[in-house]
CSV table of N, CA and C in Angstrom, one decimal:
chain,number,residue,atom,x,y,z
A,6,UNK,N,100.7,81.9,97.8
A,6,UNK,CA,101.4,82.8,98.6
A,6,UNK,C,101.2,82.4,100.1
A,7,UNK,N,102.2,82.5,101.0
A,7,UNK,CA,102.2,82.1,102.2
A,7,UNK,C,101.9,83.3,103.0
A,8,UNK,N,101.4,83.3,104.4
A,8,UNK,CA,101.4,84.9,105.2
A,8,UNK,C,102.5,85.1,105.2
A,9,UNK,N,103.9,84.5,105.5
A,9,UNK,CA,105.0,84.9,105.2
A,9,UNK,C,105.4,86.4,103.9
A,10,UNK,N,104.7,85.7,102.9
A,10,UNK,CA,105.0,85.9,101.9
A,10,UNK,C,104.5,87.6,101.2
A,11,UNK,N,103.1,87.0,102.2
A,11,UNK,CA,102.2,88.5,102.2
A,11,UNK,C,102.4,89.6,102.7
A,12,UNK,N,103.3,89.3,103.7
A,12,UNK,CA,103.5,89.8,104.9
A,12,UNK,C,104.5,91.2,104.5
A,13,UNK,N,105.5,90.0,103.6
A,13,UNK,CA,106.8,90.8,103.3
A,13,UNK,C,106.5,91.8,102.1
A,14,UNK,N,105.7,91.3,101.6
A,14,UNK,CA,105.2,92.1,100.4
A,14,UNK,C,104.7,93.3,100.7
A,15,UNK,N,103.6,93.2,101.8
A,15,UNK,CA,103.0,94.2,102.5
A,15,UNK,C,104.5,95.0,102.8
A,16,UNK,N,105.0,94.8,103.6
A,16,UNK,CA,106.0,95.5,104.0
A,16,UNK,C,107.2,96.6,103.0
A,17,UNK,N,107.4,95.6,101.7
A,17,UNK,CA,108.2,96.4,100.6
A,17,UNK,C,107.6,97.6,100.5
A,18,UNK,N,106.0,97.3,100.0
A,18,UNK,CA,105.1,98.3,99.6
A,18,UNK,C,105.4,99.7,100.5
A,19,UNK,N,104.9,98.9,101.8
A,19,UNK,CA,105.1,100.2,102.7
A,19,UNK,C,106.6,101.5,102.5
A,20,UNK,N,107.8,100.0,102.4
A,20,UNK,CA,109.1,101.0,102.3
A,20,UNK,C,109.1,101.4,100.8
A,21,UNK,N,108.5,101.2,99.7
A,21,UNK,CA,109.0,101.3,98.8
A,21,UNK,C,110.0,100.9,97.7
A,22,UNK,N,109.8,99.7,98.5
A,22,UNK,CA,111.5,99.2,97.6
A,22,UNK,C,110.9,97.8,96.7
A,23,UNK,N,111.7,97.5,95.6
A,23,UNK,CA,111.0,96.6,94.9
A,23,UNK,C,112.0,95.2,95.5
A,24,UNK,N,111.6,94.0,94.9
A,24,UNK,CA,112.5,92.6,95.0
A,24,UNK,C,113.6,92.7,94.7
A,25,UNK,N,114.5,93.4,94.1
A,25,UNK,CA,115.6,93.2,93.5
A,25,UNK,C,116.3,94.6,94.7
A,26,UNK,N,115.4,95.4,94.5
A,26,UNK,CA,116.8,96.2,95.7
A,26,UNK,C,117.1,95.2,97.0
A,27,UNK,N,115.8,95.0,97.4
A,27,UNK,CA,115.7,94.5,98.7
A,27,UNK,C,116.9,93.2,98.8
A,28,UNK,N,116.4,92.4,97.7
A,28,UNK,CA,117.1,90.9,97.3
A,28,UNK,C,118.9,91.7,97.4
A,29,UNK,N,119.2,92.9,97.0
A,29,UNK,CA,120.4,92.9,96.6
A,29,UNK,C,120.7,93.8,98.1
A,30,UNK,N,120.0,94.0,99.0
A,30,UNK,CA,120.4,95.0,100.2
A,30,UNK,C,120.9,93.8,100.8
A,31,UNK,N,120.0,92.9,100.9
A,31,UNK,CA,120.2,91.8,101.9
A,31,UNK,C,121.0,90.1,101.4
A,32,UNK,N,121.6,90.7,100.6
A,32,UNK,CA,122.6,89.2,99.8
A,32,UNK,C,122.2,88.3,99.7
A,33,UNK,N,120.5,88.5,99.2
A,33,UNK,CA,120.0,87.1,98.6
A,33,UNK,C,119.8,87.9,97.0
A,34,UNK,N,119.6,86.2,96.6
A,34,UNK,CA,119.0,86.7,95.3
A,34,UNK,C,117.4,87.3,94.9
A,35,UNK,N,117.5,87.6,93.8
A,35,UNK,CA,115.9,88.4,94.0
A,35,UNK,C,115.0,87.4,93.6
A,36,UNK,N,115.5,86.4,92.6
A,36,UNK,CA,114.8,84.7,92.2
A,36,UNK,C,114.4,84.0,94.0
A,37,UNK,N,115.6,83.8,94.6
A,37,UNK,CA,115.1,83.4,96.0
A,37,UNK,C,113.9,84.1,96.6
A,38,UNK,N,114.2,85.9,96.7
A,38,UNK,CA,113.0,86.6,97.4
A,38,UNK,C,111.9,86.6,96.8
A,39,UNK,N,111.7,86.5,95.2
A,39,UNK,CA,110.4,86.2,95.0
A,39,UNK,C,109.7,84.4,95.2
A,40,UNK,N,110.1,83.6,95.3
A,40,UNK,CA,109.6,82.4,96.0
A,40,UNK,C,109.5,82.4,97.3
A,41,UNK,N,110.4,83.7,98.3
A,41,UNK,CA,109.6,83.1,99.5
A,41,UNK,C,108.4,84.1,99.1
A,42,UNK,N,108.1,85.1,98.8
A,42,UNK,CA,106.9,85.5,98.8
A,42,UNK,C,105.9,85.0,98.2
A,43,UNK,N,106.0,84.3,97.2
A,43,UNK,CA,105.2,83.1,96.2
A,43,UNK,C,105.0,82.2,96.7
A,44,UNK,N,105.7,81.8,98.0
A,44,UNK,CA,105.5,80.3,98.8
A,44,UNK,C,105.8,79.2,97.9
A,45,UNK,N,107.0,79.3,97.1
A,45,UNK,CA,107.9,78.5,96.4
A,45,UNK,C,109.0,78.4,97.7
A,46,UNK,N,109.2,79.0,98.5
A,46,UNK,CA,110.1,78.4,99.2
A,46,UNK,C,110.1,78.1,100.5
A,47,UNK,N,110.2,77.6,101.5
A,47,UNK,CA,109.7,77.2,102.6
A,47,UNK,C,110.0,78.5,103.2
A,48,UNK,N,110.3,78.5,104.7
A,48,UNK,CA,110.5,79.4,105.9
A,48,UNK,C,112.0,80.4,105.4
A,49,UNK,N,112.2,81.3,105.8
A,49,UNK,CA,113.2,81.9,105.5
A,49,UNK,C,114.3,81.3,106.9
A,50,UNK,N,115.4,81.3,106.6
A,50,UNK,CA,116.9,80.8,107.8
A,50,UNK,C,116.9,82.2,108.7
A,51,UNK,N,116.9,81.5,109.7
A,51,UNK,CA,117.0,82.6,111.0
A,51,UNK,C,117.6,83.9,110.7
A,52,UNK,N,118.9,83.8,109.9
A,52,UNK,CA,119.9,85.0,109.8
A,52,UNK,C,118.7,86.0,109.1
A,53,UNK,N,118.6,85.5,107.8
A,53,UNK,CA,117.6,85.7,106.8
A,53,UNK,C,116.5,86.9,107.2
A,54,UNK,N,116.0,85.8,108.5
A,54,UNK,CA,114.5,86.7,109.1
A,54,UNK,C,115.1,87.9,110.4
A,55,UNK,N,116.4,87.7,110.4
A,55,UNK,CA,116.8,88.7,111.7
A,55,UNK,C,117.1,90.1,110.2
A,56,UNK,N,117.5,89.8,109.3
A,56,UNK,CA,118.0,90.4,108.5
A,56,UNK,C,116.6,91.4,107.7
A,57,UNK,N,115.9,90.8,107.5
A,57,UNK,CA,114.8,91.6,107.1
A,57,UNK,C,114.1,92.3,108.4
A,58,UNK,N,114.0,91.3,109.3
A,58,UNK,CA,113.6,92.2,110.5
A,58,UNK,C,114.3,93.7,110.6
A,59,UNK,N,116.0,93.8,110.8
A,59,UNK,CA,116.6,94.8,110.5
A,59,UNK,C,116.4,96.0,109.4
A,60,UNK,N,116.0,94.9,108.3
A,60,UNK,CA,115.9,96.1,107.1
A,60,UNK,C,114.4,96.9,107.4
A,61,UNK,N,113.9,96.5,107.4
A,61,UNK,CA,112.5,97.2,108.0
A,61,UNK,C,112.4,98.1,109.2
A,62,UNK,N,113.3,97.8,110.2
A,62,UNK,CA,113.5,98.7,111.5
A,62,UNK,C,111.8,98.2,112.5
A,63,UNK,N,111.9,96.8,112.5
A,63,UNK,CA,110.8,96.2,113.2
A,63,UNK,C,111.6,95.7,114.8
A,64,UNK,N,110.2,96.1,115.6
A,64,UNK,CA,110.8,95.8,117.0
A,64,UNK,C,110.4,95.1,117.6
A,65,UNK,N,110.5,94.2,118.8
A,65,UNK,CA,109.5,94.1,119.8
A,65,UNK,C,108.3,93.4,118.8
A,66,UNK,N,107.1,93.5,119.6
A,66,UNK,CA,106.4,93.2,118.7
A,66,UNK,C,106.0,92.9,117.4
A,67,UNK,N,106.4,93.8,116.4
A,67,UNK,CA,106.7,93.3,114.7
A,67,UNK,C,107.3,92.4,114.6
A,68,UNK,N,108.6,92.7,115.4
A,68,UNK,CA,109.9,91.7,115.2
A,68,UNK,C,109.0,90.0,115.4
A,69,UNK,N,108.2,90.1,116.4
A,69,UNK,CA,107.9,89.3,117.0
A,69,UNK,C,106.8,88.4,116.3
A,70,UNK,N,105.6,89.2,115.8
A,70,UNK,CA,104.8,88.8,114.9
A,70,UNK,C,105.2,88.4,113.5
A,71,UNK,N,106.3,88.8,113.2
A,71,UNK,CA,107.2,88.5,111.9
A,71,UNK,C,107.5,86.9,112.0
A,72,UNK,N,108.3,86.9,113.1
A,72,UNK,CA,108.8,85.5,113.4
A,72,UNK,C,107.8,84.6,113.5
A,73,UNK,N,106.4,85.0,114.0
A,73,UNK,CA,105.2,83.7,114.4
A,73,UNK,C,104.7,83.3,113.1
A,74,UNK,N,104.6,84.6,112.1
A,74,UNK,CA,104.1,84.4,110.7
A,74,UNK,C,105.2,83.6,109.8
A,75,UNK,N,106.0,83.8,110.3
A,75,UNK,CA,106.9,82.9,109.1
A,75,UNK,C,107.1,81.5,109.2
A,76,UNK,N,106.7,81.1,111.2
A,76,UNK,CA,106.6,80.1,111.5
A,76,UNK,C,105.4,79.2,111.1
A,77,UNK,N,104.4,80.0,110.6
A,77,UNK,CA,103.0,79.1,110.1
A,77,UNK,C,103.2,79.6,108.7
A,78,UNK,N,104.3,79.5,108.2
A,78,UNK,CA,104.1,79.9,106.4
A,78,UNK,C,105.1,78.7,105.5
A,79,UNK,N,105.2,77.7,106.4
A,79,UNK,CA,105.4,76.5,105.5
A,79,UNK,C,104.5,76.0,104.0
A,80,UNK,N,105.1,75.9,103.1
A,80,UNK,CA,103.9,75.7,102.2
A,80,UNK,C,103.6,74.2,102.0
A,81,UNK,N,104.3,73.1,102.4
A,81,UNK,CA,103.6,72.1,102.7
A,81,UNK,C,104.0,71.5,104.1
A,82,UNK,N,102.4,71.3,104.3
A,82,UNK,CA,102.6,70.7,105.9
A,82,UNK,C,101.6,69.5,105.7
A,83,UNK,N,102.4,68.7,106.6
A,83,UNK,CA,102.0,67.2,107.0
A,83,UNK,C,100.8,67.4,108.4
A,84,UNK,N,100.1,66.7,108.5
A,84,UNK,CA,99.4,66.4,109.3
A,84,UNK,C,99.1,65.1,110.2
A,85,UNK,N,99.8,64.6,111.3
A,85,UNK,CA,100.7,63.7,112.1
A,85,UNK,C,98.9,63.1,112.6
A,86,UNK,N,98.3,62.2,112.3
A,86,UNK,CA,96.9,61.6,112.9
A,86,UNK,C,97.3,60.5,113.5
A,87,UNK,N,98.0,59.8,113.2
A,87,UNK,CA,98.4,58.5,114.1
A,87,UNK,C,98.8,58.5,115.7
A,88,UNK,N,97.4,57.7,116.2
A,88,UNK,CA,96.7,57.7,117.8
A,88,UNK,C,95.7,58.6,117.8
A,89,UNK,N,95.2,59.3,116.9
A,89,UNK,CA,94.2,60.1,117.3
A,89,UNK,C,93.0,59.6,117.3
A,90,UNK,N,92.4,60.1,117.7
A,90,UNK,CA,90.6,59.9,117.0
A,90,UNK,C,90.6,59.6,115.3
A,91,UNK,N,90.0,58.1,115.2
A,91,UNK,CA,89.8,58.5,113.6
A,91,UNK,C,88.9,59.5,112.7
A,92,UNK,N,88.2,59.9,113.9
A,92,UNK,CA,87.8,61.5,113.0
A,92,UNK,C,88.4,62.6,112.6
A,93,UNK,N,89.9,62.3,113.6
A,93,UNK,CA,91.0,63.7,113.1
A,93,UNK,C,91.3,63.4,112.1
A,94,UNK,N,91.9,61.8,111.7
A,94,UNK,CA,92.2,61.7,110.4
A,94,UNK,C,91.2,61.6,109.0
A,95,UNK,N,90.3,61.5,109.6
A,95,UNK,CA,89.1,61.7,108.3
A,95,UNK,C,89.3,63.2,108.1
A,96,UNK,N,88.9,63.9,108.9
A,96,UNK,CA,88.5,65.7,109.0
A,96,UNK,C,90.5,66.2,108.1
A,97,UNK,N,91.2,65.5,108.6
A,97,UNK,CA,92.7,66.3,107.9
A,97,UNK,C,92.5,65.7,106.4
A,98,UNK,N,92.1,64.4,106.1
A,98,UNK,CA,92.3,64.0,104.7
A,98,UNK,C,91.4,64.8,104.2
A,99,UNK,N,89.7,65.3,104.9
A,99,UNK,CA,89.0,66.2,104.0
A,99,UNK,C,89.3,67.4,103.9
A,100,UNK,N,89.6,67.9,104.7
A,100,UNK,CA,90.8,69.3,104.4
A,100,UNK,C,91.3,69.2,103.7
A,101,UNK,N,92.3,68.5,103.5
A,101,UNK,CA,93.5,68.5,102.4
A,101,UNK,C,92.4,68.8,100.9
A,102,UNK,N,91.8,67.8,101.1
A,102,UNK,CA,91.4,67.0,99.5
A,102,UNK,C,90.4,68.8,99.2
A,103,UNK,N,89.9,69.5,100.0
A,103,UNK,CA,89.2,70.6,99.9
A,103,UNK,C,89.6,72.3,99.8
A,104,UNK,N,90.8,71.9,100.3
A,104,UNK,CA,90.8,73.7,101.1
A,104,UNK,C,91.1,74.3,99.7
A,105,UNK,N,91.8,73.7,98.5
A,105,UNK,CA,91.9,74.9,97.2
A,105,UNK,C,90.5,75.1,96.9
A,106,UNK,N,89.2,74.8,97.5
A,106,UNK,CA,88.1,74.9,97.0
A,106,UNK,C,87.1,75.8,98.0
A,107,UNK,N,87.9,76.3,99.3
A,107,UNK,CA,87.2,76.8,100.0
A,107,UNK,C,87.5,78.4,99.9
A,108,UNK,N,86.1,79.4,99.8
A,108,UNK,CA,86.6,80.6,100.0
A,108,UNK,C,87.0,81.6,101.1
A,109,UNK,N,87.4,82.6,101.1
A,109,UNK,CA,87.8,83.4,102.4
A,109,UNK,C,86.8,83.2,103.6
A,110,UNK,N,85.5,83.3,103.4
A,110,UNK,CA,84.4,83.3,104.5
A,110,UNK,C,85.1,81.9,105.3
A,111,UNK,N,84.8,81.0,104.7
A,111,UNK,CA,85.3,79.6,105.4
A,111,UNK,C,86.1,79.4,105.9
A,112,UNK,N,87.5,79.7,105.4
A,112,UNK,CA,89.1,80.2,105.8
A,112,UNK,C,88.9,80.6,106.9
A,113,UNK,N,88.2,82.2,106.6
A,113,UNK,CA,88.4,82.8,108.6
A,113,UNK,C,87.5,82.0,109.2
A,114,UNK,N,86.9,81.2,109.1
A,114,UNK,CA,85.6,80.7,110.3
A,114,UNK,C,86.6,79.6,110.4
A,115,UNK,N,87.3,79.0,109.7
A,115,UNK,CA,88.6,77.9,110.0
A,115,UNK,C,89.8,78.3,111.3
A,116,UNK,N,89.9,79.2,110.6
A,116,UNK,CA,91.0,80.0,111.7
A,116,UNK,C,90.4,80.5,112.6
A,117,UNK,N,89.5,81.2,112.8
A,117,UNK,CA,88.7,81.2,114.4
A,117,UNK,C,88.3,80.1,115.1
A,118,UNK,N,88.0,78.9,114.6
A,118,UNK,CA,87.8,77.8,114.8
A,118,UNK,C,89.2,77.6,115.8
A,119,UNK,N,89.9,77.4,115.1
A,119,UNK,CA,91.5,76.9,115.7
A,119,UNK,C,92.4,77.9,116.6
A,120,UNK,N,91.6,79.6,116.5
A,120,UNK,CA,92.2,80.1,117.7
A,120,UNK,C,93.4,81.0,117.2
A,121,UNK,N,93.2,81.1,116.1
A,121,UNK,CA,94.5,82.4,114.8
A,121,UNK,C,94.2,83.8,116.3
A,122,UNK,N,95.8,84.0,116.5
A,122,UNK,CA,95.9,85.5,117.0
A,122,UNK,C,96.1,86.6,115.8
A,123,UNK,N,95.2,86.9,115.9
A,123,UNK,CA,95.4,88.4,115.0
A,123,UNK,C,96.6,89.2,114.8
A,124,UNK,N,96.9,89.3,114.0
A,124,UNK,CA,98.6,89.9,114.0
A,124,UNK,C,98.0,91.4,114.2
A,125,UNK,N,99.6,92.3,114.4
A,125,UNK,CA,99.7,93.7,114.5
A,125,UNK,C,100.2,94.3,113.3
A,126,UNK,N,99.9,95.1,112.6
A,126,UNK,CA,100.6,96.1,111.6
A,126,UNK,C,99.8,95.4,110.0
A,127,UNK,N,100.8,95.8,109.2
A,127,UNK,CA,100.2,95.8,107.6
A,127,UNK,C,101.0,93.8,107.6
């Protein structure tokens, strides 16, 4: 699952609506809305994210943290090392080769590491 993915899930809960109303409020399918939440599917298309933004009644802010989370919910990302330090590219290949093996403690000391803003809301 992507934070994207979590995100929106979080959010159904809240309104109470399952994948298939939501999928059929907003003229996708409900096969498509459960992959972006699964992180079978990449980023949602702008319209897409204005659209759920809407269905939720998120503003300002939500609106806004919606959009940053969706933007770091790619499910595969490359990591561009060429001219770096050869330690960046050692440190990204051991990442990769590791992180399905690392647990939550690690994760957040990763993301504090790198400076994660704390989102607002559920």
């Amino acid at each position: 699952m992507t934070p994207f993915g979590e995100k929106l899930r979080a959010l159904r809960a809240i309104k109470g609506v399952s994948q298939a109303e939501m999928a059929a409020d907003l003229g996708v399918s409900a096969a498509y809305l459960s992959a972006l939440e699964h992180g079978k599917k990449g980023q949602p298309s702008w319209q897409l994210l204005q659209g759920i933004t809407h269905y939720f009644g998120l503003v300002w802010d939500e609106a806004e943290d919606l959009k940053d989370i969706a933007d770091i919910s790619k499910p595969k990302v490359t990591i561009e090392t060429s001219g770096l330090n050869p330690k960046a590219t050692k440190a990204a290949n051991l990442f990769a080769n590791r992180i399905a093996r690392l647990d939550d403690r690690v994760l957040d000391q990763i993301l504090a590491l790198v400076g994660e803003r704390p989102s607002r809301g559920p």
